[in-house]
Amino acid sequence: MASQWQNELADAVSDPAELLRLLELDTSLLEPARAASREFPLRVPRSFVARMRKRDPFDPLLRQVLPLGTELEPQPGFIHDAVGDMPSRAAPGVLHKYHGRVLLIATGACAVNCRYCFRRHFPYAEESARTAGWQPALQYIRSDAGISEVILSGGDPLSLSDRILADLVSRLQEIPQLRTLRIHTRQPIVLPARVDAELLSWLRNCRLRKVVVVHVNHAHELNAEVIEALAKLHGAGATLFNQSVLLRGVNDSAEVLAELSQQLFTARVIPYYLHMLDRVRGAAHFDVPDSQAREIVRGLRARLPGYLVPRLVREVPGAPAKMPVTAF
Ligand SMILES: *Cc1c(COP(=O)(O)O)cnc(C)c1O
Ligand code: SF4
């Protein structure tokens, strides 16, 4: 029998006409939304739609998911493989880029399609560690004594069923040198029903140190249900961090990001990274120039204690870590 979260996942909004109707938006948005969704489909859980303001085409949550005609206009510098991950592929579904930790692509699926995501061109469906049967990935991790942390990523690893995840985690915790299990997920935010008793059970029972990195871009994403889901993850022993992407028209101001940091902290989440946009084709309208990004972070430092200021970073192929975009 399907869990509640699986029903909600299956019932996500995928028809642009329905999204516009639910939010009482002008039908002139429909044709461009249809055209852009042919390249990368609309997909958004109803729980996330319910946090959007009606009749506001510039709502910061709506902007993250609404397909726009401008996505189809080519922009110089915005390319297909903006992240350049393939050279660090160590085994099927395993990216080993940084010292001591590997990223396991557990699945290509997500509960939401974020318009700015590199995943719009790389669903990773054929490249996940699961489709290869986990064994080659687990073997690779086991064979390198320097790996102490495994990051479940994707896609969204929590798209997998708890049966599959419990099995994977039990196999990971048999690897002697592993100390930390990290999960990169947006599901507790866009689909808080995902944090249910089954999930909490395998998480609580895992002997590794547990880190959950969620992805919130705007304080409006944090409603009571999400805060409760985060409290449950914390209660199951996970340390919680957040990463955001700096997005024009969504969170490109110090006021908006300072409010986000404060609300995250109230929900026991520490702001971790503020990512510069990956320069993927179709996402140019979200771009915030470096100079403005630095100015925003200066504004954050002037407003917040140091522990609530996220690190402004970008992905640079071949670099030994995420590269700081310094702001002095
Ligand atoms: C971002 C990333 C990590 C994690 O980096 P941290 O700085 O530890 O958060 C690990 N592996 C890959 C391939 C990454 O892209
Ligand atoms: S990987 Fe993260 S940012 Fe990309 S579509 Fe999925 S949830 Fe959104």
mmCIF file of C-alpha atoms and ligand atoms in Angstrom:
data_model
loop_
_atom_site.group_PDB
_atom_site.id
_atom_site.type_symbol
_atom_site.label_atom_id
_atom_site.label_comp_id
_atom_site.label_asym_id
_atom_site.label_seq_id
_atom_site.Cartn_x
_atom_site.Cartn_y
_atom_site.Cartn_z
ATOM 1 C CA MET A 1 0.000 0.000 0.000
ATOM 2 C CA ALA A 2 1.264 3.452 -0.886
ATOM 3 C CA SER A 3 2.156 5.836 1.962
ATOM 4 C CA GLN A 4 0.555 9.244 2.225
ATOM 5 C CA TRP A 5 3.691 10.898 0.856
ATOM 6 C CA GLN A 6 3.686 8.611 -2.162
ATOM 7 C CA ASN A 7 0.096 9.584 -2.903
ATOM 8 C CA GLU A 8 0.991 13.263 -2.557
ATOM 9 C CA LEU A 9 3.982 12.752 -4.815
ATOM 10 C CA ALA A 10 1.831 11.088 -7.490
ATOM 11 C CA ASP A 11 -0.729 13.894 -7.151
ATOM 12 C CA ALA A 12 1.792 16.723 -7.775
ATOM 13 C CA VAL A 13 0.700 19.503 -10.150
ATOM 14 C CA SER A 14 2.144 18.915 -13.625
ATOM 15 C CA ASP A 15 -0.300 20.776 -15.868
ATOM 16 C CA PRO A 16 0.530 24.487 -16.248
ATOM 17 C CA ALA A 17 -3.168 25.286 -16.753
ATOM 18 C CA GLU A 18 -3.992 23.768 -13.372
ATOM 19 C CA LEU A 19 -1.205 25.682 -11.615
ATOM 20 C CA LEU A 20 -2.488 28.965 -13.068
ATOM 21 C CA ARG A 21 -6.056 28.086 -12.079
ATOM 22 C CA LEU A 22 -5.120 27.189 -8.491
ATOM 23 C CA LEU A 23 -3.264 30.483 -8.093
ATOM 24 C CA GLU A 24 -5.852 32.547 -10.001
ATOM 25 C CA LEU A 25 -3.203 33.751 -12.426
ATOM 26 C CA ASP A 26 -3.632 35.350 -15.826
ATOM 27 C CA THR A 27 -4.055 32.865 -18.681
ATOM 28 C CA SER A 28 -1.536 34.823 -20.787
ATOM 29 C CA LEU A 29 1.136 32.871 -18.855
ATOM 30 C CA LEU A 30 -0.177 29.581 -20.212
ATOM 31 C CA GLU A 31 1.268 29.369 -23.734
ATOM 32 C CA PRO A 32 4.873 30.135 -22.674
ATOM 33 C CA ALA A 33 4.535 27.786 -19.690
ATOM 34 C CA ARG A 34 3.364 24.999 -21.972
ATOM 35 C CA ALA A 35 6.213 25.624 -24.418
ATOM 36 C CA ALA A 36 8.916 25.674 -21.710
ATOM 37 C CA SER A 37 7.476 22.648 -19.924
ATOM 38 C CA ARG A 38 8.001 20.594 -23.080
ATOM 39 C CA GLU A 39 11.758 20.943 -22.476
ATOM 40 C CA PHE A 40 11.594 20.381 -18.689
ATOM 41 C CA PRO A 41 8.188 19.462 -17.251
ATOM 42 C CA LEU A 42 6.357 21.409 -14.595
ATOM 43 C CA ARG A 43 6.235 19.453 -11.358
ATOM 44 C CA VAL A 44 5.293 20.802 -7.941
ATOM 45 C CA PRO A 45 3.595 19.168 -4.932
ATOM 46 C CA ARG A 46 0.295 20.742 -3.849
ATOM 47 C CA SER A 47 1.636 21.383 -0.361
ATOM 48 C CA PHE A 48 4.233 23.751 -1.884
ATOM 49 C CA VAL A 49 1.640 25.436 -4.134
ATOM 50 C CA ALA A 50 -0.458 26.121 -1.019
ATOM 51 C CA ARG A 51 2.370 28.354 0.308
ATOM 52 C CA MET A 52 2.278 30.613 -2.758
ATOM 53 C CA ARG A 53 0.368 33.910 -2.798
ATOM 54 C CA LYS A 54 -2.611 33.939 -5.127
ATOM 55 C CA ARG A 55 -2.779 36.359 -8.069
ATOM 56 C CA ASP A 56 0.944 37.170 -7.758
ATOM 57 C CA PRO A 57 3.002 36.108 -10.803
ATOM 58 C CA PHE A 58 6.150 37.267 -8.956
ATOM 59 C CA ASP A 59 5.620 35.113 -5.872
ATOM 60 C CA PRO A 60 9.113 33.861 -4.879
ATOM 61 C CA LEU A 61 7.978 30.238 -4.559
ATOM 62 C CA LEU A 62 6.112 30.296 -7.863
ATOM 63 C CA ARG A 63 9.171 31.730 -9.673
ATOM 64 C CA GLN A 64 11.173 28.641 -8.710
ATOM 65 C CA VAL A 65 8.804 26.269 -10.496
ATOM 66 C CA LEU A 66 6.870 28.204 -13.178
ATOM 67 C CA PRO A 67 8.075 27.463 -16.742
ATOM 68 C CA LEU A 68 8.706 30.747 -18.602
ATOM 69 C CA GLY A 69 9.108 31.470 -22.308
ATOM 70 C CA THR A 70 12.460 33.137 -21.635
ATOM 71 C CA GLU A 71 13.941 29.702 -20.771
ATOM 72 C CA LEU A 72 13.823 28.849 -24.469
ATOM 73 C CA GLU A 73 15.936 31.833 -25.584
ATOM 74 C CA PRO A 74 19.608 30.837 -25.946
ATOM 75 C CA GLN A 75 21.956 32.898 -23.728
ATOM 76 C CA PRO A 76 25.725 33.014 -24.243
ATOM 77 C CA GLY A 77 27.594 31.152 -21.486
ATOM 78 C CA PHE A 78 24.568 29.139 -20.357
ATOM 79 C CA ILE A 79 25.286 25.610 -21.506
ATOM 80 C CA HIS A 80 24.158 22.021 -21.183
ATOM 81 C CA ASP A 81 26.744 20.514 -18.837
ATOM 82 C CA ALA A 82 27.425 23.486 -16.587
ATOM 83 C CA VAL A 83 28.664 21.427 -13.657
ATOM 84 C CA GLY A 84 31.166 19.198 -15.461
ATOM 85 C CA ASP A 85 30.746 16.290 -13.045
ATOM 86 C CA MET A 86 31.592 13.472 -15.408
ATOM 87 C CA PRO A 87 35.394 13.530 -14.886
ATOM 88 C CA SER A 88 34.913 12.818 -11.152
ATOM 89 C CA ARG A 89 32.763 9.761 -11.742
ATOM 90 C CA ALA A 90 34.481 6.996 -9.754
ATOM 91 C CA ALA A 91 31.970 4.155 -10.143
ATOM 92 C CA PRO A 92 28.381 3.927 -11.437
ATOM 93 C CA GLY A 93 26.492 6.700 -9.601
ATOM 94 C CA VAL A 94 29.494 7.738 -7.485
ATOM 95 C CA LEU A 95 31.142 11.171 -7.738
ATOM 96 C CA HIS A 96 34.423 11.434 -5.867
ATOM 97 C CA LYS A 97 35.482 15.038 -6.197
ATOM 98 C CA TYR A 98 36.528 16.099 -2.713
ATOM 99 C CA HIS A 99 38.770 14.553 -0.083
ATOM 100 C CA GLY A 100 37.150 12.158 2.377
ATOM 101 C CA ARG A 101 33.614 12.262 1.033
ATOM 102 C CA VAL A 102 31.785 10.781 -1.927
ATOM 103 C CA LEU A 103 28.496 11.715 -3.442
ATOM 104 C CA LEU A 104 26.182 8.843 -4.277
ATOM 105 C CA ILE A 105 23.567 9.550 -6.947
ATOM 106 C CA ALA A 106 20.846 7.436 -5.407
ATOM 107 C CA THR A 107 18.106 8.299 -7.904
ATOM 108 C CA GLY A 108 17.388 10.857 -10.615
ATOM 109 C CA ALA A 109 13.878 11.565 -9.342
ATOM 110 C CA CYS A 110 12.738 14.691 -7.472
ATOM 111 C CA ALA A 111 9.410 15.718 -5.969
ATOM 112 C CA VAL A 112 9.716 19.139 -7.574
ATOM 113 C CA ASN A 113 11.255 20.425 -10.783
ATOM 114 C CA CYS A 114 13.231 23.568 -9.954
ATOM 115 C CA ARG A 115 13.653 25.643 -13.102
ATOM 116 C CA TYR A 116 17.231 26.708 -12.220
ATOM 117 C CA CYS A 117 18.527 23.179 -11.641
ATOM 118 C CA PHE A 118 21.227 21.537 -13.804
ATOM 119 C CA ARG A 119 19.019 18.482 -13.594
ATOM 120 C CA ARG A 120 16.804 20.010 -16.284
ATOM 121 C CA HIS A 121 19.298 18.574 -18.787
ATOM 122 C CA PHE A 122 20.645 15.611 -16.797
ATOM 123 C CA PRO A 123 17.913 13.590 -15.161
ATOM 124 C CA TYR A 124 20.709 11.153 -14.200
ATOM 125 C CA ALA A 125 18.149 8.382 -14.541
ATOM 126 C CA GLU A 126 20.568 5.965 -16.184
ATOM 127 C CA GLU A 127 23.498 7.076 -14.073
ATOM 128 C CA SER A 128 22.212 6.325 -10.563
ATOM 129 C CA ALA A 129 23.993 3.917 -8.238
ATOM 130 C CA ARG A 130 20.739 2.109 -7.728
ATOM 131 C CA THR A 131 20.235 1.173 -11.373
ATOM 132 C CA ALA A 132 23.706 -0.408 -11.193
ATOM 133 C CA GLY A 133 22.508 -2.450 -8.214
ATOM 134 C CA TRP A 134 24.448 -0.488 -5.500
ATOM 135 C CA GLN A 135 27.170 -3.132 -5.366
ATOM 136 C CA PRO A 136 29.782 -1.366 -7.546
ATOM 137 C CA ALA A 137 29.230 1.850 -5.572
ATOM 138 C CA LEU A 138 29.496 0.109 -2.205
ATOM 139 C CA GLN A 139 32.593 -1.754 -3.394
ATOM 140 C CA TYR A 140 34.259 1.504 -4.413
ATOM 141 C CA ILE A 141 33.529 3.111 -1.052
ATOM 142 C CA ARG A 142 34.744 0.064 0.837
ATOM 143 C CA SER A 143 37.991 -0.039 -1.125
ATOM 144 C CA ASP A 144 39.075 3.504 -0.161
ATOM 145 C CA ALA A 145 39.998 3.837 3.511
ATOM 146 C CA GLY A 146 40.106 7.620 3.109
ATOM 147 C CA ILE A 147 36.355 7.904 2.610
ATOM 148 C CA SER A 148 34.621 8.694 5.894
ATOM 149 C CA GLU A 149 31.414 10.322 4.636
ATOM 150 C CA VAL A 150 28.799 9.258 2.113
ATOM 151 C CA ILE A 151 26.432 11.857 0.727
ATOM 152 C CA LEU A 152 23.148 10.534 -0.620
ATOM 153 C CA SER A 153 22.140 12.878 -3.401
ATOM 154 C CA GLY A 154 20.405 12.778 -6.746
ATOM 155 C CA GLY A 155 17.895 13.906 -7.799
ATOM 156 C CA ASP A 156 16.409 13.568 -4.357
ATOM 157 C CA PRO A 157 17.407 10.408 -2.452
ATOM 158 C CA LEU A 158 14.209 10.534 -0.392
ATOM 159 C CA SER A 159 12.265 9.834 -3.602
ATOM 160 C CA LEU A 160 13.266 6.211 -2.955
ATOM 161 C CA SER A 161 11.066 4.086 -0.728
ATOM 162 C CA ASP A 162 11.992 3.577 2.923
ATOM 163 C CA ARG A 163 12.473 -0.115 2.258
ATOM 164 C CA ILE A 164 15.171 0.645 -0.305
ATOM 165 C CA LEU A 165 16.751 3.344 1.849
ATOM 166 C CA ALA A 166 16.783 1.225 4.996
ATOM 167 C CA ASP A 167 18.526 -1.545 3.068
ATOM 168 C CA LEU A 168 21.095 0.841 1.572
ATOM 169 C CA VAL A 169 21.837 2.467 4.922
ATOM 170 C CA SER A 170 22.263 -0.894 6.638
ATOM 171 C CA ARG A 171 24.822 -1.852 3.960
ATOM 172 C CA LEU A 172 26.624 1.467 4.283
ATOM 173 C CA GLN A 173 26.956 1.225 8.036
ATOM 174 C CA GLU A 174 28.762 -2.094 7.663
ATOM 175 C CA ILE A 175 31.636 -0.261 5.959
ATOM 176 C CA PRO A 176 34.077 0.183 8.841
ATOM 177 C CA GLN A 177 35.719 3.510 7.959
ATOM 178 C CA LEU A 178 32.452 5.384 7.395
ATOM 179 C CA ARG A 179 31.577 7.865 10.126
ATOM 180 C CA THR A 180 28.960 10.107 8.575
ATOM 181 C CA LEU A 181 25.847 9.649 6.468
ATOM 182 C CA ARG A 182 24.750 12.857 4.818
ATOM 183 C CA ILE A 183 21.469 13.286 2.940
ATOM 184 C CA HIS A 184 20.938 16.120 0.468
ATOM 185 C CA THR A 185 17.185 16.519 0.057
ATOM 186 C CA ARG A 186 14.485 19.045 -0.705
ATOM 187 C CA GLN A 187 11.624 16.725 0.201
ATOM 188 C CA PRO A 188 11.151 17.765 3.854
ATOM 189 C CA ILE A 189 10.531 21.251 2.393
ATOM 190 C CA VAL A 190 8.373 20.619 -0.680
ATOM 191 C CA LEU A 191 6.687 17.452 0.640
ATOM 192 C CA PRO A 192 6.861 17.481 4.467
ATOM 193 C CA ALA A 193 4.619 14.379 4.643
ATOM 194 C CA ARG A 194 7.753 12.514 3.477
ATOM 195 C CA VAL A 195 9.143 12.713 7.017
ATOM 196 C CA ASP A 196 6.974 9.882 8.359
ATOM 197 C CA ALA A 197 7.409 7.099 10.914
ATOM 198 C CA GLU A 198 9.099 4.716 8.445
ATOM 199 C CA LEU A 199 11.733 7.255 7.462
ATOM 200 C CA LEU A 200 12.389 8.259 11.064
ATOM 201 C CA SER A 201 12.778 4.628 12.052
ATOM 202 C CA TRP A 202 15.749 3.790 9.763
ATOM 203 C CA LEU A 203 17.270 7.205 10.339
ATOM 204 C CA ARG A 204 17.126 6.869 14.120
ATOM 205 C CA ASN A 205 18.566 3.343 13.973
ATOM 206 C CA CYS A 206 21.533 4.296 11.802
ATOM 207 C CA ARG A 207 24.785 4.133 13.800
ATOM 208 C CA LEU A 208 26.599 6.715 11.670
ATOM 209 C CA ARG A 209 26.646 10.440 12.435
ATOM 210 C CA LYS A 210 23.717 11.885 10.556
ATOM 211 C CA VAL A 211 23.575 15.117 8.601
ATOM 212 C CA VAL A 212 20.583 16.309 6.596
ATOM 213 C CA VAL A 213 21.141 19.213 4.213
ATOM 214 C CA VAL A 214 17.843 20.690 3.045
ATOM 215 C CA HIS A 215 17.295 23.256 0.319
ATOM 216 C CA VAL A 216 15.255 26.357 1.129
ATOM 217 C CA ASN A 217 15.499 29.576 -0.876
ATOM 218 C CA HIS A 218 12.898 31.795 0.792
ATOM 219 C CA ALA A 219 11.372 32.033 4.294
ATOM 220 C CA HIS A 220 7.862 31.527 2.863
ATOM 221 C CA GLU A 221 8.811 27.892 2.240
ATOM 222 C CA LEU A 222 8.908 27.260 5.992
ATOM 223 C CA ASN A 223 5.333 26.712 7.185
ATOM 224 C CA ALA A 224 4.231 24.897 10.358
ATOM 225 C CA GLU A 225 4.205 21.504 8.677
ATOM 226 C CA VAL A 226 7.769 21.903 7.401
ATOM 227 C CA ILE A 227 8.993 23.118 10.788
ATOM 228 C CA GLU A 228 7.460 20.039 12.386
ATOM 229 C CA ALA A 229 9.115 17.745 9.818
ATOM 230 C CA LEU A 230 12.489 19.389 10.532
ATOM 231 C CA ALA A 231 11.971 18.972 14.281
ATOM 232 C CA LYS A 232 11.358 15.252 13.734
ATOM 233 C CA LEU A 233 14.562 14.867 11.710
ATOM 234 C CA HIS A 234 16.427 16.674 14.446
ATOM 235 C CA GLY A 235 14.754 14.451 17.037
ATOM 236 C CA ALA A 236 15.985 11.371 15.138
ATOM 237 C CA GLY A 237 19.561 12.558 15.660
ATOM 238 C CA ALA A 238 20.312 14.484 12.468
ATOM 239 C CA THR A 239 22.277 17.730 12.386
ATOM 240 C CA LEU A 240 20.440 20.054 9.989
ATOM 241 C CA PHE A 241 21.968 22.455 7.465
ATOM 242 C CA ASN A 242 20.504 24.436 4.588
ATOM 243 C CA GLN A 243 21.753 25.297 1.167
ATOM 244 C CA SER A 244 20.154 27.962 -1.001
ATOM 245 C CA VAL A 245 20.741 29.052 -4.543
ATOM 246 C CA LEU A 246 21.006 32.804 -5.082
ATOM 247 C CA LEU A 247 18.212 33.524 -7.565
ATOM 248 C CA ARG A 248 17.186 36.763 -9.193
ATOM 249 C CA GLY A 249 13.546 37.487 -8.470
ATOM 250 C CA VAL A 250 13.442 34.972 -5.590
ATOM 251 C CA ASN A 251 15.982 35.819 -2.890
ATOM 252 C CA ASP A 252 18.387 38.411 -4.330
ATOM 253 C CA SER A 253 18.355 40.778 -1.372
ATOM 254 C CA ALA A 254 19.974 40.900 2.060
ATOM 255 C CA GLU A 255 16.566 41.473 3.701
ATOM 256 C CA VAL A 256 15.055 38.306 2.216
ATOM 257 C CA LEU A 257 18.105 36.155 3.015
ATOM 258 C CA ALA A 258 18.489 37.537 6.548
ATOM 259 C CA GLU A 259 14.858 36.653 7.260
ATOM 260 C CA LEU A 260 15.488 33.178 5.802
ATOM 261 C CA SER A 261 18.516 32.636 8.059
ATOM 262 C CA GLN A 262 16.551 33.699 11.152
ATOM 263 C CA GLN A 263 13.614 31.431 10.308
ATOM 264 C CA LEU A 264 15.922 28.508 9.556
ATOM 265 C CA PHE A 265 17.631 28.911 12.908
ATOM 266 C CA THR A 266 14.247 28.886 14.661
ATOM 267 C CA ALA A 267 13.643 25.562 12.885
ATOM 268 C CA ARG A 268 17.066 24.246 14.151
ATOM 269 C CA VAL A 269 18.698 24.545 10.737
ATOM 270 C CA ILE A 270 22.081 26.234 10.241
ATOM 271 C CA PRO A 271 22.594 28.146 6.959
ATOM 272 C CA TYR A 272 25.456 26.389 5.166
ATOM 273 C CA TYR A 273 25.927 27.371 1.510
ATOM 274 C CA LEU A 274 24.557 30.118 -0.687
ATOM 275 C CA HIS A 275 25.309 28.827 -4.173
ATOM 276 C CA MET A 276 25.894 30.939 -7.229
ATOM 277 C CA LEU A 277 23.657 29.694 -10.030
ATOM 278 C CA ASP A 278 24.983 26.859 -12.198
ATOM 279 C CA ARG A 279 25.082 28.395 -15.671
ATOM 280 C CA VAL A 280 22.712 25.923 -17.304
ATOM 281 C CA ARG A 281 20.801 26.621 -20.478
ATOM 282 C CA GLY A 282 17.324 27.946 -19.654
ATOM 283 C CA ALA A 283 18.260 29.480 -16.284
ATOM 284 C CA ALA A 284 19.870 32.782 -17.370
ATOM 285 C CA HIS A 285 16.970 34.865 -16.048
ATOM 286 C CA PHE A 286 17.877 33.757 -12.496
ATOM 287 C CA ASP A 287 21.475 34.962 -12.747
ATOM 288 C CA VAL A 288 22.825 37.359 -10.117
ATOM 289 C CA PRO A 289 26.200 38.944 -11.033
ATOM 290 C CA ASP A 290 29.163 38.328 -8.682
ATOM 291 C CA SER A 291 29.385 41.992 -7.681
ATOM 292 C CA GLN A 292 25.751 42.052 -6.574
ATOM 293 C CA ALA A 293 26.116 38.695 -4.818
ATOM 294 C CA ARG A 294 29.047 40.045 -2.785
ATOM 295 C CA GLU A 295 27.036 43.148 -1.933
ATOM 296 C CA ILE A 296 24.159 40.976 -0.682
ATOM 297 C CA VAL A 297 26.517 38.952 1.525
ATOM 298 C CA ARG A 298 28.033 42.176 2.916
ATOM 299 C CA GLY A 299 24.462 43.152 3.820
ATOM 300 C CA LEU A 300 23.948 39.796 5.555
ATOM 301 C CA ARG A 301 27.135 40.204 7.591
ATOM 302 C CA ALA A 302 25.955 43.602 8.721
ATOM 303 C CA ARG A 303 22.626 42.171 9.896
ATOM 304 C CA LEU A 304 23.343 38.715 11.309
ATOM 305 C CA PRO A 305 25.596 36.882 13.746
ATOM 306 C CA GLY A 306 28.398 35.114 11.868
ATOM 307 C CA TYR A 307 26.844 31.687 12.390
ATOM 308 C CA LEU A 308 23.763 32.702 10.390
ATOM 309 C CA VAL A 309 25.685 33.968 7.341
ATOM 310 C CA PRO A 310 25.872 31.228 4.663
ATOM 311 C CA ARG A 311 29.097 30.769 2.680
ATOM 312 C CA LEU A 312 28.757 32.208 -0.818
ATOM 313 C CA VAL A 313 30.248 29.592 -3.170
ATOM 314 C CA ARG A 314 30.368 28.385 -6.716
ATOM 315 C CA GLU A 315 31.213 25.088 -8.306
ATOM 316 C CA VAL A 316 34.522 25.267 -10.221
ATOM 317 C CA PRO A 317 35.469 22.122 -12.198
ATOM 318 C CA GLY A 318 38.678 20.612 -10.841
ATOM 319 C CA ALA A 319 38.745 22.660 -7.604
ATOM 320 C CA PRO A 320 39.363 20.766 -4.316
ATOM 321 C CA ALA A 321 36.196 22.186 -2.692
ATOM 322 C CA LYS A 322 33.340 24.556 -3.429
ATOM 323 C CA MET A 323 35.000 27.849 -4.286
ATOM 324 C CA PRO A 324 34.293 30.811 -2.008
ATOM 325 C CA VAL A 325 33.113 33.977 -3.752
ATOM 326 C CA THR A 326 34.615 36.277 -1.165
ATOM 327 C CA ALA A 327 32.838 39.341 0.079
ATOM 328 C CA PHE A 328 34.869 42.010 1.817
HETATM 329 C C1 LIG B 1 29.086 19.671 -3.142
HETATM 330 C C2 LIG B 1 29.672 18.329 -3.230
HETATM 331 C C3 LIG B 1 30.111 17.648 -2.090
HETATM 332 C C4 LIG B 1 29.964 18.214 -0.694
HETATM 333 O O1 LIG B 1 30.798 19.291 -0.465
HETATM 334 P P1 LIG B 1 30.847 19.918 1.001
HETATM 335 O O2 LIG B 1 31.697 21.115 0.833
HETATM 336 O O3 LIG B 1 31.403 18.883 1.905
HETATM 337 O O4 LIG B 1 29.423 20.246 1.368
HETATM 338 C C5 LIG B 1 30.703 16.410 -2.255
HETATM 339 N N1 LIG B 1 30.865 15.848 -3.470
HETATM 340 C C6 LIG B 1 30.456 16.471 -4.594
HETATM 341 C C7 LIG B 1 30.694 15.812 -5.909
HETATM 342 C C8 LIG B 1 29.856 17.743 -4.526
HETATM 343 O O5 LIG B 1 29.426 18.326 -5.638
HETATM 344 S S1 SF4 B 2 17.938 18.310 -7.492
HETATM 345 FE FE1 SF4 B 2 17.217 19.819 -5.970
HETATM 346 S S2 SF4 B 2 17.259 21.786 -7.061
HETATM 347 FE FE2 SF4 B 2 17.309 20.154 -8.627
HETATM 348 S S3 SF4 B 2 15.171 19.822 -9.214
HETATM 349 FE FE3 SF4 B 2 15.667 18.341 -7.577
HETATM 350 S S4 SF4 B 2 15.032 19.377 -5.701
HETATM 351 FE FE4 SF4 B 2 15.171 20.963 -7.261
#
